[in-house]
Short mmCIF file of C-alpha atoms in Angstrom, two decimals:
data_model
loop_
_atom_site.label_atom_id
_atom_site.label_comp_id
_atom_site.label_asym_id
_atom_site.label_seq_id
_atom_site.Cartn_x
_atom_site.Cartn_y
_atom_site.Cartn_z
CA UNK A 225 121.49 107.88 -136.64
CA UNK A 226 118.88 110.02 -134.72
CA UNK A 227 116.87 112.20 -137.10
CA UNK A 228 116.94 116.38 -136.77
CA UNK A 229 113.34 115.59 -135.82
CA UNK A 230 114.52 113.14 -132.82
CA UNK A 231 116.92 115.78 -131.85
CA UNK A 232 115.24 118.57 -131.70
CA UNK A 233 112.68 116.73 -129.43
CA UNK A 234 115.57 115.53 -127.38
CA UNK A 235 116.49 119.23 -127.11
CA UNK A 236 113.17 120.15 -126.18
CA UNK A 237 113.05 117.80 -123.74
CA UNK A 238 116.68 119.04 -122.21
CA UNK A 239 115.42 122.67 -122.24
CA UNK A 240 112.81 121.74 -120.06
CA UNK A 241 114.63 119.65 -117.53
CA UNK A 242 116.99 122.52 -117.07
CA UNK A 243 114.57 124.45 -116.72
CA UNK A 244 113.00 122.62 -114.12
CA UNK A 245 116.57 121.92 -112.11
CA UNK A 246 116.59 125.84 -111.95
CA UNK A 247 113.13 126.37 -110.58
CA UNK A 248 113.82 123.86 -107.75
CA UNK A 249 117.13 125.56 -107.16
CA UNK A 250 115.24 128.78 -106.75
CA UNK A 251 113.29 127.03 -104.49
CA UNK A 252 115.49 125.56 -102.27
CA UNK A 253 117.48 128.30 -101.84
CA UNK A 254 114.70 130.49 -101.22
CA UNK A 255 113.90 128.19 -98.10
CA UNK A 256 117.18 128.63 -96.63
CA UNK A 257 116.98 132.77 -96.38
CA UNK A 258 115.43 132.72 -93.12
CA UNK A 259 116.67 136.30 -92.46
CA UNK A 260 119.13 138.87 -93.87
CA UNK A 261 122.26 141.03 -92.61
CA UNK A 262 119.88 143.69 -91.81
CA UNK A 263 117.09 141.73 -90.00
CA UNK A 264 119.81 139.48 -88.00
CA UNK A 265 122.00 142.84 -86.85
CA UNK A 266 118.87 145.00 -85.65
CA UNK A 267 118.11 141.65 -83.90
CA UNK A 268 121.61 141.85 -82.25
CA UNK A 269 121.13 145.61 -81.45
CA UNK A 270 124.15 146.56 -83.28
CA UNK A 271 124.50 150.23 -83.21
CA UNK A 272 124.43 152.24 -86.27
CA UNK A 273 127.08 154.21 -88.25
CA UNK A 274 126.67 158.03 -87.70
CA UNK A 275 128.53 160.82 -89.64
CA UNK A 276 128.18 164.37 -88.72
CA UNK A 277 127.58 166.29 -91.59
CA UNK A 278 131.73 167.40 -91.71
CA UNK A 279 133.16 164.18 -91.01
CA UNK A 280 133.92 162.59 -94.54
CA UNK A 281 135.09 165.54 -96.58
CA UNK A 282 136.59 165.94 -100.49
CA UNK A 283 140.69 166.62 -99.12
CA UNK A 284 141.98 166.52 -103.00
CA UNK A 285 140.26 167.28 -107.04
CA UNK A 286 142.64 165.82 -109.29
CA UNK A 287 142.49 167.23 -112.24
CA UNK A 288 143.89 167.01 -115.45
CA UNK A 289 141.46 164.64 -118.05
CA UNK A 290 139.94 166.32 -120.17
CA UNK A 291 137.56 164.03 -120.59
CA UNK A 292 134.70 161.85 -118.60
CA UNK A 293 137.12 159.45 -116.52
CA UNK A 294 135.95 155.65 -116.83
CA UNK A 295 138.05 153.67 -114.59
CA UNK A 296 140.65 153.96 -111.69
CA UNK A 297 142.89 151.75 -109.66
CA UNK A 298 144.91 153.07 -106.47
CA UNK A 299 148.65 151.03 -105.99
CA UNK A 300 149.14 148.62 -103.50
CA UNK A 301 151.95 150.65 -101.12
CA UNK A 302 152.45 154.22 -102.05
CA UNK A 303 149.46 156.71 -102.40
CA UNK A 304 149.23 156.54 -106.55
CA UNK A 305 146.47 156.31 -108.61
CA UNK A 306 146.21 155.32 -112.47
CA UNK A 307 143.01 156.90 -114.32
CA UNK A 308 141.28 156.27 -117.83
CA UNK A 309 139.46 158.92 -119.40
CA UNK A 310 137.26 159.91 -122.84
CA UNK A 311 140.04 161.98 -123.79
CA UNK A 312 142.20 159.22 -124.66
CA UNK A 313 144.74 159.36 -121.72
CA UNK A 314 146.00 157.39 -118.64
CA UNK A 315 146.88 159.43 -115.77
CA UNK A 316 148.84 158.21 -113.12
CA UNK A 317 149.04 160.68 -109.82
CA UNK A 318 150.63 161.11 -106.54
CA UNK A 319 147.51 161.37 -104.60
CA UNK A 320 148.96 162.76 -101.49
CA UNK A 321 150.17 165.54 -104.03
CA UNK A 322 147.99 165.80 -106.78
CA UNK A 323 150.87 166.00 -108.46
CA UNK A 324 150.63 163.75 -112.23
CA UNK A 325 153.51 161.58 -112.78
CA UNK A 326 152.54 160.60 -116.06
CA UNK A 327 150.53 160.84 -119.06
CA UNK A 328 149.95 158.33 -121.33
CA UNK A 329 148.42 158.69 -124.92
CA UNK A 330 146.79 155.85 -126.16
CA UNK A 331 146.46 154.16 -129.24
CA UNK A 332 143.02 153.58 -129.25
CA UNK A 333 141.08 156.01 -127.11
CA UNK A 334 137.95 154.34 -126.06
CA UNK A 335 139.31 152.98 -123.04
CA UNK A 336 137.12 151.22 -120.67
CA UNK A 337 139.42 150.20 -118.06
CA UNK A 338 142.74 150.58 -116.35
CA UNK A 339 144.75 148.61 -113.25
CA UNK A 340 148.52 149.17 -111.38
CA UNK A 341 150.52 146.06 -111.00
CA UNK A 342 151.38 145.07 -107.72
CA UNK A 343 154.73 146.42 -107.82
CA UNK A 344 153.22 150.12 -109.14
CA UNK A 345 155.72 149.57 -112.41
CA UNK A 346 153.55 148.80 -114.69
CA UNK A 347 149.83 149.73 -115.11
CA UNK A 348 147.41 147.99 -117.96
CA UNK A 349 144.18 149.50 -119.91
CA UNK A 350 141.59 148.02 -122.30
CA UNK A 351 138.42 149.09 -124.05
CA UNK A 352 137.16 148.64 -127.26
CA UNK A 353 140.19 147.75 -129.48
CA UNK A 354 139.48 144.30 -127.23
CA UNK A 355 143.05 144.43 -126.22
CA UNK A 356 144.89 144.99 -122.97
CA UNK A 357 147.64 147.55 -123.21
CA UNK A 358 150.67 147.18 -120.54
CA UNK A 359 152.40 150.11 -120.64
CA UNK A 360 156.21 150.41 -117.95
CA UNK A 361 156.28 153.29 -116.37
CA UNK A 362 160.15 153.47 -116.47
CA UNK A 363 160.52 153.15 -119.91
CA UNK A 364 161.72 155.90 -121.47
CA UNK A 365 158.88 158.24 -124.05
CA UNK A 366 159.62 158.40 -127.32
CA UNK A 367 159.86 161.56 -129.68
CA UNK A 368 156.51 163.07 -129.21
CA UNK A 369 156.55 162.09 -125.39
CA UNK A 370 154.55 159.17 -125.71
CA UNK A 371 155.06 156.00 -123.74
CA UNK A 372 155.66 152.72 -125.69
CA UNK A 373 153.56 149.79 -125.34
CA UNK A 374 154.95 147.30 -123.30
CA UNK A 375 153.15 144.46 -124.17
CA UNK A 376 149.58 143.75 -125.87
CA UNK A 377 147.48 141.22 -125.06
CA UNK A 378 144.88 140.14 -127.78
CA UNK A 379 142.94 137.35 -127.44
CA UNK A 380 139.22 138.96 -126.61
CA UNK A 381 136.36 138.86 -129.42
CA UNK A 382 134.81 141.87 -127.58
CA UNK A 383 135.51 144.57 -125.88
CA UNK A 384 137.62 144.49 -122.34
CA UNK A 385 135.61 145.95 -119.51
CA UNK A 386 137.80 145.42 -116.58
CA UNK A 387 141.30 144.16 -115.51
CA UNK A 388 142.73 143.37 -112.93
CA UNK A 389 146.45 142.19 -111.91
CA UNK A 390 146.50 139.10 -109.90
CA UNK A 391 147.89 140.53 -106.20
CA UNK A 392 151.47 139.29 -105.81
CA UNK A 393 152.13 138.11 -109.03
CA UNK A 394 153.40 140.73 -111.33
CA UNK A 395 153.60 138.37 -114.50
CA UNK A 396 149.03 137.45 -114.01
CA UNK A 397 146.49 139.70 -114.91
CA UNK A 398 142.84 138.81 -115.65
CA UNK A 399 140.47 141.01 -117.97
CA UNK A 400 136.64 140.38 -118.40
CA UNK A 401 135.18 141.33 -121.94
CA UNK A 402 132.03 141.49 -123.99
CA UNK A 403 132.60 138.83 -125.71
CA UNK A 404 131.09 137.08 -122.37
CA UNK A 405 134.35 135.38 -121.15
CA UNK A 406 136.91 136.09 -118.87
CA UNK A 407 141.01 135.65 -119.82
CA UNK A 408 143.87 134.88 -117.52
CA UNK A 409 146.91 136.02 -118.91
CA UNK A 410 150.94 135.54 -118.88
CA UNK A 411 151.69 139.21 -119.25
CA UNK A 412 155.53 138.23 -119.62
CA UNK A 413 155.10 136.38 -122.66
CA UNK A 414 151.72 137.92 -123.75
CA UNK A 415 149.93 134.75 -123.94
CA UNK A 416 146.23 133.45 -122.64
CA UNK A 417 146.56 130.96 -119.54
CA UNK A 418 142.93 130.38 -119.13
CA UNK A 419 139.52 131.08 -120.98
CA UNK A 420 136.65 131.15 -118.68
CA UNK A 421 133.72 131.09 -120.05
CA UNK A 422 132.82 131.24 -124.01
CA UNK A 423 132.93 128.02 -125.66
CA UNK A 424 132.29 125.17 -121.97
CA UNK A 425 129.07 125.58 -120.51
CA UNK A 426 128.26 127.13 -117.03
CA UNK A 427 129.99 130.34 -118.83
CA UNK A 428 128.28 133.61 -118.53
CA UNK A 429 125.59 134.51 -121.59
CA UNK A 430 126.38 137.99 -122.01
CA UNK A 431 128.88 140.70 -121.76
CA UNK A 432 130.95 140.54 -118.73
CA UNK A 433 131.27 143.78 -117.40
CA UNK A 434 133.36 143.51 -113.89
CA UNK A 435 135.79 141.49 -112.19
CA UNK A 436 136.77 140.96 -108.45
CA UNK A 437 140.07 138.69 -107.66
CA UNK A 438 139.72 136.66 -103.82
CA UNK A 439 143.00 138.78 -102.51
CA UNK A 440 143.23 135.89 -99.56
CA UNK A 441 142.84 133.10 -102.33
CA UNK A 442 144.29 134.63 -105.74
CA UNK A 443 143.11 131.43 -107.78
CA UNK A 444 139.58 132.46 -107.14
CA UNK A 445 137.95 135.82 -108.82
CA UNK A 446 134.25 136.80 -109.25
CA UNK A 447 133.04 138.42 -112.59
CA UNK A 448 129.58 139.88 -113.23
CA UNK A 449 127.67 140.02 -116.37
CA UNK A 450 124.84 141.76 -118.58
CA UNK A 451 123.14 138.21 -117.93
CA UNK A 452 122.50 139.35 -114.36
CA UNK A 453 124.13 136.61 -112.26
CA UNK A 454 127.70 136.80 -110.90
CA UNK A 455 129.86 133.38 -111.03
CA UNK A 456 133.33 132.34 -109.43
CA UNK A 457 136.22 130.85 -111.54
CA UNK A 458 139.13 128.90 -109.98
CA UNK A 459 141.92 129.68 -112.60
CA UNK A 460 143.28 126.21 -112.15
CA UNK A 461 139.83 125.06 -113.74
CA UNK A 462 138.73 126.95 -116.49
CA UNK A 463 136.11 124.24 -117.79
CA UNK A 464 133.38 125.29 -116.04
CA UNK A 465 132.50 128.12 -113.39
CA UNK A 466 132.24 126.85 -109.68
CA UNK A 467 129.42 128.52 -108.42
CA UNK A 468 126.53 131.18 -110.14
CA UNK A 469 124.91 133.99 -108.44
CA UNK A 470 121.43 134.47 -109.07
CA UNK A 471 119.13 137.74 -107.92
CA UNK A 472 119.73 140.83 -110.23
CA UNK A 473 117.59 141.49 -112.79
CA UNK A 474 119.68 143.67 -114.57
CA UNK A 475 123.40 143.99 -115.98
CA UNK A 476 126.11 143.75 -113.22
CA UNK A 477 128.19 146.97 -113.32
CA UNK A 478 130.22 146.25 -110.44
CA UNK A 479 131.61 143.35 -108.44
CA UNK A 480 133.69 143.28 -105.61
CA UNK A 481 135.21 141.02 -102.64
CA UNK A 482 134.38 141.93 -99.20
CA UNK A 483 137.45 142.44 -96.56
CA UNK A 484 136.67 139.20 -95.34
CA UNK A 485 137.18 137.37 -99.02
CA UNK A 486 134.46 135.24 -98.05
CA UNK A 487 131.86 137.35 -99.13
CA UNK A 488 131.13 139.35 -102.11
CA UNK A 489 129.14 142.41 -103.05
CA UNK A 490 127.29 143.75 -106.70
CA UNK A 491 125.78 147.12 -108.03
CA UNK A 492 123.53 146.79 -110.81
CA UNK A 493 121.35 148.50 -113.82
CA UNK A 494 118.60 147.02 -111.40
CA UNK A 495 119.70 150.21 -108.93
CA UNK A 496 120.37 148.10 -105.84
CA UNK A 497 123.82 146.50 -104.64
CA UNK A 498 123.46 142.78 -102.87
CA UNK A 499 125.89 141.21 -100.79
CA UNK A 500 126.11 137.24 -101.42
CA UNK A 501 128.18 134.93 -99.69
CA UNK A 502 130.96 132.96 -101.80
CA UNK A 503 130.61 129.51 -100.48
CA UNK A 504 126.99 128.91 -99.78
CA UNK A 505 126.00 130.82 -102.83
CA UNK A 506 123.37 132.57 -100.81
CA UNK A 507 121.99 136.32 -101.34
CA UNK A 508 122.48 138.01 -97.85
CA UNK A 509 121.18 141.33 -98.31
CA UNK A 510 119.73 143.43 -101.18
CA UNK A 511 120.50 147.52 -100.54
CA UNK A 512 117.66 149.17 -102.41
CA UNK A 513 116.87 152.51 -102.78
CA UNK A 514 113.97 154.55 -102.07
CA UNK A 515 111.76 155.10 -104.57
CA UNK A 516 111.68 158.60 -106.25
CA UNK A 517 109.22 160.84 -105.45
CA UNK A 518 108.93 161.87 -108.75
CA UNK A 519 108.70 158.75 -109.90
CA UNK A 520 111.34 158.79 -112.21
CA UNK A 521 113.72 155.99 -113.56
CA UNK A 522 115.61 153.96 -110.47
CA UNK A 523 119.33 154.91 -111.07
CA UNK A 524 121.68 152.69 -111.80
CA UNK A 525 124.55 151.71 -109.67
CA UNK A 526 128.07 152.21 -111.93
CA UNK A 527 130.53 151.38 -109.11
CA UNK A 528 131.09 149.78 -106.18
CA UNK A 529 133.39 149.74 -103.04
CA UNK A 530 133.92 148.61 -99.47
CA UNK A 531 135.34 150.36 -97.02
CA UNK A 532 138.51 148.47 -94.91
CA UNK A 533 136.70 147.13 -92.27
CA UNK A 534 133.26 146.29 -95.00
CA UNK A 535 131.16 148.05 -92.66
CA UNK A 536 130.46 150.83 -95.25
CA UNK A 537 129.63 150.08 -98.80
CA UNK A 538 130.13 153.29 -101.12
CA UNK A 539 127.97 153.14 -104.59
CA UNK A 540 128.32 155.69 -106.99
CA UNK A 541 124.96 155.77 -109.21
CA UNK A 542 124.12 157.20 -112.74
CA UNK A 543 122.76 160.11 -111.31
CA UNK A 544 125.36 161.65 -109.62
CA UNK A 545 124.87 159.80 -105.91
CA UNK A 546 127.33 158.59 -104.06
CA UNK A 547 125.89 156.54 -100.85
CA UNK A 548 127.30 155.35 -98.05
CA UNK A 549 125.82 152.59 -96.79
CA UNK A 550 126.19 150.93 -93.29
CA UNK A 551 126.08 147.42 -95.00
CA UNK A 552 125.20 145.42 -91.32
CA UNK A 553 122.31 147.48 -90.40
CA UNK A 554 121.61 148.30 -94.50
CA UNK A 555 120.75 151.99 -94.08
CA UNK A 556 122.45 154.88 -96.29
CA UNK A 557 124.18 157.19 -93.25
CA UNK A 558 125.55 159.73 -96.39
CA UNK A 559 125.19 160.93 -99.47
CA UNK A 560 128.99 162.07 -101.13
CA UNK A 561 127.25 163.27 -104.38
CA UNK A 562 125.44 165.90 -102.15
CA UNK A 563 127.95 167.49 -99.59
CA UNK A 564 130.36 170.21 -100.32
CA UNK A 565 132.47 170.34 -103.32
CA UNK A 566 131.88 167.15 -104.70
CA UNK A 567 131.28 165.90 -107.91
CA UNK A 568 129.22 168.10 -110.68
CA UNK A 569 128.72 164.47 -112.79
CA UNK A 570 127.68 160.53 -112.72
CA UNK A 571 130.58 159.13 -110.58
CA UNK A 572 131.68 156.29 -112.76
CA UNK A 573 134.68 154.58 -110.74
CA UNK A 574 135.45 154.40 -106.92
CA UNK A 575 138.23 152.80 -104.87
CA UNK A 576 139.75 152.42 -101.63
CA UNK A 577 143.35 153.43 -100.90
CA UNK A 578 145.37 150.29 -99.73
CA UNK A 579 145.20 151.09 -96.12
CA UNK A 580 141.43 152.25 -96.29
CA UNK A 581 142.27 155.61 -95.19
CA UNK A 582 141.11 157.72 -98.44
CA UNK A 583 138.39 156.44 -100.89
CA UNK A 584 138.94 158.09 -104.96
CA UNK A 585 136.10 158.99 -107.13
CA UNK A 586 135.98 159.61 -110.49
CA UNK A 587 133.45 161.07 -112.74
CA UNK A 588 131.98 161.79 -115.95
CA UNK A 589 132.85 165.66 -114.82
CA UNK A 590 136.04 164.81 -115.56
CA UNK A 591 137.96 165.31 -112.09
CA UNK A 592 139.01 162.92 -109.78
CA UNK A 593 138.21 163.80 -106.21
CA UNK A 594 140.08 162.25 -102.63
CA UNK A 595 137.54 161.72 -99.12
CA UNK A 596 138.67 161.37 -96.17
CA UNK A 597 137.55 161.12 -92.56
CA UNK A 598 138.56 164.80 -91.25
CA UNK A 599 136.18 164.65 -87.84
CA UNK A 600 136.51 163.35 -84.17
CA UNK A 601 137.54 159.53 -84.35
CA UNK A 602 136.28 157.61 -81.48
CA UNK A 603 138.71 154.46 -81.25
CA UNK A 604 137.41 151.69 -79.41
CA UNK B 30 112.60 119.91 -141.78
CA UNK B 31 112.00 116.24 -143.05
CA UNK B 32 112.65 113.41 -140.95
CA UNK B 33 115.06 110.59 -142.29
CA UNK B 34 117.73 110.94 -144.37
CA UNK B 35 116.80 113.23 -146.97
CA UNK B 36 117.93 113.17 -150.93
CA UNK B 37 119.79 115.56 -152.81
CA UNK B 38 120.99 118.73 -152.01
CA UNK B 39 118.53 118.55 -148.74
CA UNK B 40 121.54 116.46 -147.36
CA UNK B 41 124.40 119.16 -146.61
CA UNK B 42 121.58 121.48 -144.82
CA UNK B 43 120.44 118.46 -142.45
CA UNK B 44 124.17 117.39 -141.41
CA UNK B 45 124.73 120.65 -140.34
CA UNK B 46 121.78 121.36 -138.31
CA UNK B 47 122.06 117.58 -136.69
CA UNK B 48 125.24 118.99 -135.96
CA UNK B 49 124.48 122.02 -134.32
CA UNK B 50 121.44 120.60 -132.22
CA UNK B 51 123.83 117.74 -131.11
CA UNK B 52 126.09 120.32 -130.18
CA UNK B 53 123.60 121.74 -128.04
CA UNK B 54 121.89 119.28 -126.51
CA UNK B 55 125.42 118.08 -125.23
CA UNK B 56 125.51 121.94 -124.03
CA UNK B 57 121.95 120.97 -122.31
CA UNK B 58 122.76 118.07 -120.32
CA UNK B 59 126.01 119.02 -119.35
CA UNK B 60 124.08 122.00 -117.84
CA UNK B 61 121.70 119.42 -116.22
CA UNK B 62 123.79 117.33 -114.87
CA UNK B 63 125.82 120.53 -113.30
CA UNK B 64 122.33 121.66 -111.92
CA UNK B 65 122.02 118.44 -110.11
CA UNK B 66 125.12 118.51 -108.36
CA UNK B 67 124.49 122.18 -106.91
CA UNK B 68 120.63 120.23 -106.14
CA UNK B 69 123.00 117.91 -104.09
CA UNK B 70 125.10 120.71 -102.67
CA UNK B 71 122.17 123.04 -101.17
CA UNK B 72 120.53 119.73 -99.83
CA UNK B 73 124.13 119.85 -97.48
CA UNK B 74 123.97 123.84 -97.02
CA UNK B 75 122.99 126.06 -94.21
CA UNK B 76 120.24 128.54 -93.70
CA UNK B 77 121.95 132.40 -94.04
CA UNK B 78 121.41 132.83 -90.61
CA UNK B 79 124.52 130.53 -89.75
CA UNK B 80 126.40 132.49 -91.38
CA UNK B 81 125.80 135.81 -90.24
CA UNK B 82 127.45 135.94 -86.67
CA UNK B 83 130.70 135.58 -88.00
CA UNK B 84 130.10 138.54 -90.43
CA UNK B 85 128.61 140.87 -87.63
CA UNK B 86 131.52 139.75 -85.67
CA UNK B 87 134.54 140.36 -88.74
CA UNK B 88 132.98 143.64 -89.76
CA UNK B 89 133.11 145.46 -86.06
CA UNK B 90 136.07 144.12 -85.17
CA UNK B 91 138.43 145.44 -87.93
CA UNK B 92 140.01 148.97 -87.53
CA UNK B 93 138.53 151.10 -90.15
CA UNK B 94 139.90 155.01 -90.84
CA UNK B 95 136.90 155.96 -91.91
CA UNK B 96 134.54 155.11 -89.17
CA UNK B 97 133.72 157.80 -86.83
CA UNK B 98 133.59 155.45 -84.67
CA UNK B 99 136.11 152.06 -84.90
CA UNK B 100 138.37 149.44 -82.88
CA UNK B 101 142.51 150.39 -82.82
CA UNK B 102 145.06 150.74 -83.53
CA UNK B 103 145.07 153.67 -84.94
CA UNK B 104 147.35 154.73 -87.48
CA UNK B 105 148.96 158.03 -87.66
CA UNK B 106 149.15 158.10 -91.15
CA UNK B 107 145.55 157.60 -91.39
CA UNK B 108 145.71 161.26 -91.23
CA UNK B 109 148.41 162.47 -93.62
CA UNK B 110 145.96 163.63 -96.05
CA UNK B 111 144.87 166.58 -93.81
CA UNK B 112 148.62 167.34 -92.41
CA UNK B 113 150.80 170.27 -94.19
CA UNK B 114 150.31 171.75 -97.52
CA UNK B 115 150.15 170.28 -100.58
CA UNK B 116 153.51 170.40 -102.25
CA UNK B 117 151.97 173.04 -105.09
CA UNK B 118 155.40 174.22 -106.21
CA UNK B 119 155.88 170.77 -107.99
CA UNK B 120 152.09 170.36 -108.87
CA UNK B 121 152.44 170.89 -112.91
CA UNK B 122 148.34 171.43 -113.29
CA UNK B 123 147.39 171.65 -116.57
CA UNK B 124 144.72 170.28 -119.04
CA UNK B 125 145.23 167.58 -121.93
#
């Protein structure tokens, strides 16, 4: 039997022949970025995106929370939206409207994270009990007014950070946690499908923060992670990730599919957003900020979105921003967190409407707030 | 740590950390051995560049409602959230 001594300089030895394999990864791949989205579409003389100053304006505040919002999610059809808030609550809201359908108290009020189900009956929140609440919105309150839990899905060593339903499939929803895997559930019978991550290796090595599911291929998602890469499950093979994303160097906030499901994009702590392609595994284009004047700490990028068509990426950051960012020609065209009545806070969540038409922010100011394109459209 | 198998009560804290270095080392090459096969992989991938046309191409040709500029069709309901009044009667504001 091999001594601890033999083993631990068989160990050594492994350690550095990983380490090795990963250099002449970064290598490799590092000879194969002979340009980027920006360099090849100036190239092609694509024309840029240009707002006039009263083109994209705030059309609804929705408010109500009393409390920073964390996390929202529009439905599929119909214009609703489900938010999570500091104060404890679930929202959900007729958009078009403003007006709130419901409000839902819940048990433990550090949520993190909330999603509709495909069929806008159901919607589903986590945080740090390190469960995943389903609540029906047809049931019926009880005394006090409060909505029952439908269904509670514990599993997670960690906190949940973000959910997600799997599109078309009422019954599959996937939730990311700090516990540094990711879970596929059954929410019919409450029970874990899949584990990705944790125990095999190729699983992420710290918290996982975000989550995108492939909406043309639902068995594939994307989750990023406080240990700065992003990887991509297949939830028919939990044993091991198929592909890691390598180029942040700092905790992925955000993660998101483009329209075109083959591509994906990130915000960070590191204050840029990147845009990496699915198959190749190759970093197409880092947005990056310029640098304060001041010279004061980058900010952070909390949230991400694309826009229907992905030509415009929207990033909220920690201090308040909101760009817009012409993602071919990588330049920001506007600035949401500094035009008329918008946010007075960090804008912590974003999302597209279904049909792209409206994008929802939400903030630590508490509100949620409705853009729209209000100018002269030019169709093509 | 001492080398060999040890005497005494040395014996229980030596099984356990053969264990756990065992454990991972098996962690470490089955890392390895995935690192090899994305080695293999990239040797078969393209440059970015390849790529790139058909995301130029995707991108513009996709009607987008919030483009000032975009391909059709248009939608009318693109702009339903600039057309009549909010229904306030039924808009029960209040704060939780």
């Amino acid at each position: 039997m091999a001594s601890v001594a033999e083993l631990k300089d068989n160990h050594a030895k492994a350690t550095a022949e990983v380490n090795s394999l990963r250099e002449r990864l970064r290598k490799r791949r590092q000879m194969l970025l002979d340009t980027d989205v920006e360099r090849y579409s100036k190239a092609q003389g694509r024309a840029p995106v240009s707002f006039n100053p009263t083109d994209l304006v705030c059309c609804r505040t929705l408010q109500g929370h009393s409390g920073k919002v964390y996390s929202l999610d529009w439905t599929p059809e119909k214009n609703w939206i489900v938010s999570a808030s500091q104060d404890g609550r679930l929202i959900v809201w007729n958009a078009l409207t403003s007006q709130k359908t419901h409000a839902i108290k819940l048990h433990c009020p550090w949520v993190m994270t909330c999603a509709f189900a495909p069929n806008g009956q159901s919607v589903a929140c986590g945080g740090l009990d390190s469960a995943c609440s389903i609540f029906n919105l047809n049931s019926q309150a009880d005394r006090d007014g409060n909505l029952p839990v439908s269904r509670m899905l514990t599993g997670h060593k960690g906190y949940v950070s973000s959910c997600q339903y799997v599109p078309d499939q009422e019954t599959h929803l996937i939730t990311s946690s700090g516990d540094q895997t990711c879970i596929l559930w059954d929410v019919t019978t409450a029970q874990r499908i899949s584990i990705f991550g944790g125990e095999f290796p190729s699983g992420h090595t710290g918290d996982v923060l975000s989550l995108s599911i492939n909406s043309s291929n639902t068995n594939m998602f994307v989750s990023g992670s406080c240990d700065a890469t992003v990887r991509l499950w297949d939830t028919r093979i939990a044993s091991r990730a198929v592909r890691t994303y390598h180029g942040h160097e700092g905790d992925i906030n955000s993660v998101k599919f483009f329209p075109d499901s083959q591509r994906f994009g990130t915000g960070s702590d590191d204050g840029t957003c990147r845009l990496f392609d699915m198959r190749t595994g190759h970093q197409l284009q880092v947005y990056s900020r310029e640098p304060d004047r001041n010279d004061n700490e980058l900010p952070t990028v909390t949230s991400i979105a694309f826009s229907i068509s992905g030509r415009l990426l929207f990033a909220g950051y920690s201090n308040g921003d909101c760009y817009v960012w012409d993602t071919l020609l990588a330049e920001v065209v506007l600035n949401l967190g500094t035009l008329q009545n918008s946010h007075e806070g960090r804008i912590s969540c974003l999302g597209l409407s279904s049909d792209g038409s409206a994008l929802c922010t939400g903030s630590w100011d508490k509100n949620l707030k409705i853009w729209a394109f209000s100018g002269h459209r030019k169709i093509v | 740590m001492q080398a060999g198998s040890g005497g005494g009560g040395g014996d229980a804290g030596d099984t356990r950390g053969r264990h756990r270095i065992r454990a991972e080392l098996k962690k470490l090459e089955q890392e390895a051995r995935f690192l090899e096969e994305e080695l293999e992989e990239l040797e078969k991938t393209d440059k970015v560049s390849a790529a790139l046309q058909e995301l130029v191409v995707t991108t513009e040709s996709k009607a987008d409602p919030l483009l000032p500029v975009t391909p059709g069709p248009a939608c009318q309901s693109w702009d339903r959230w600039f057309e009549g009044p909010q229904d306030l009667r039924r808009c029960k504001c209040w704060f939780l």
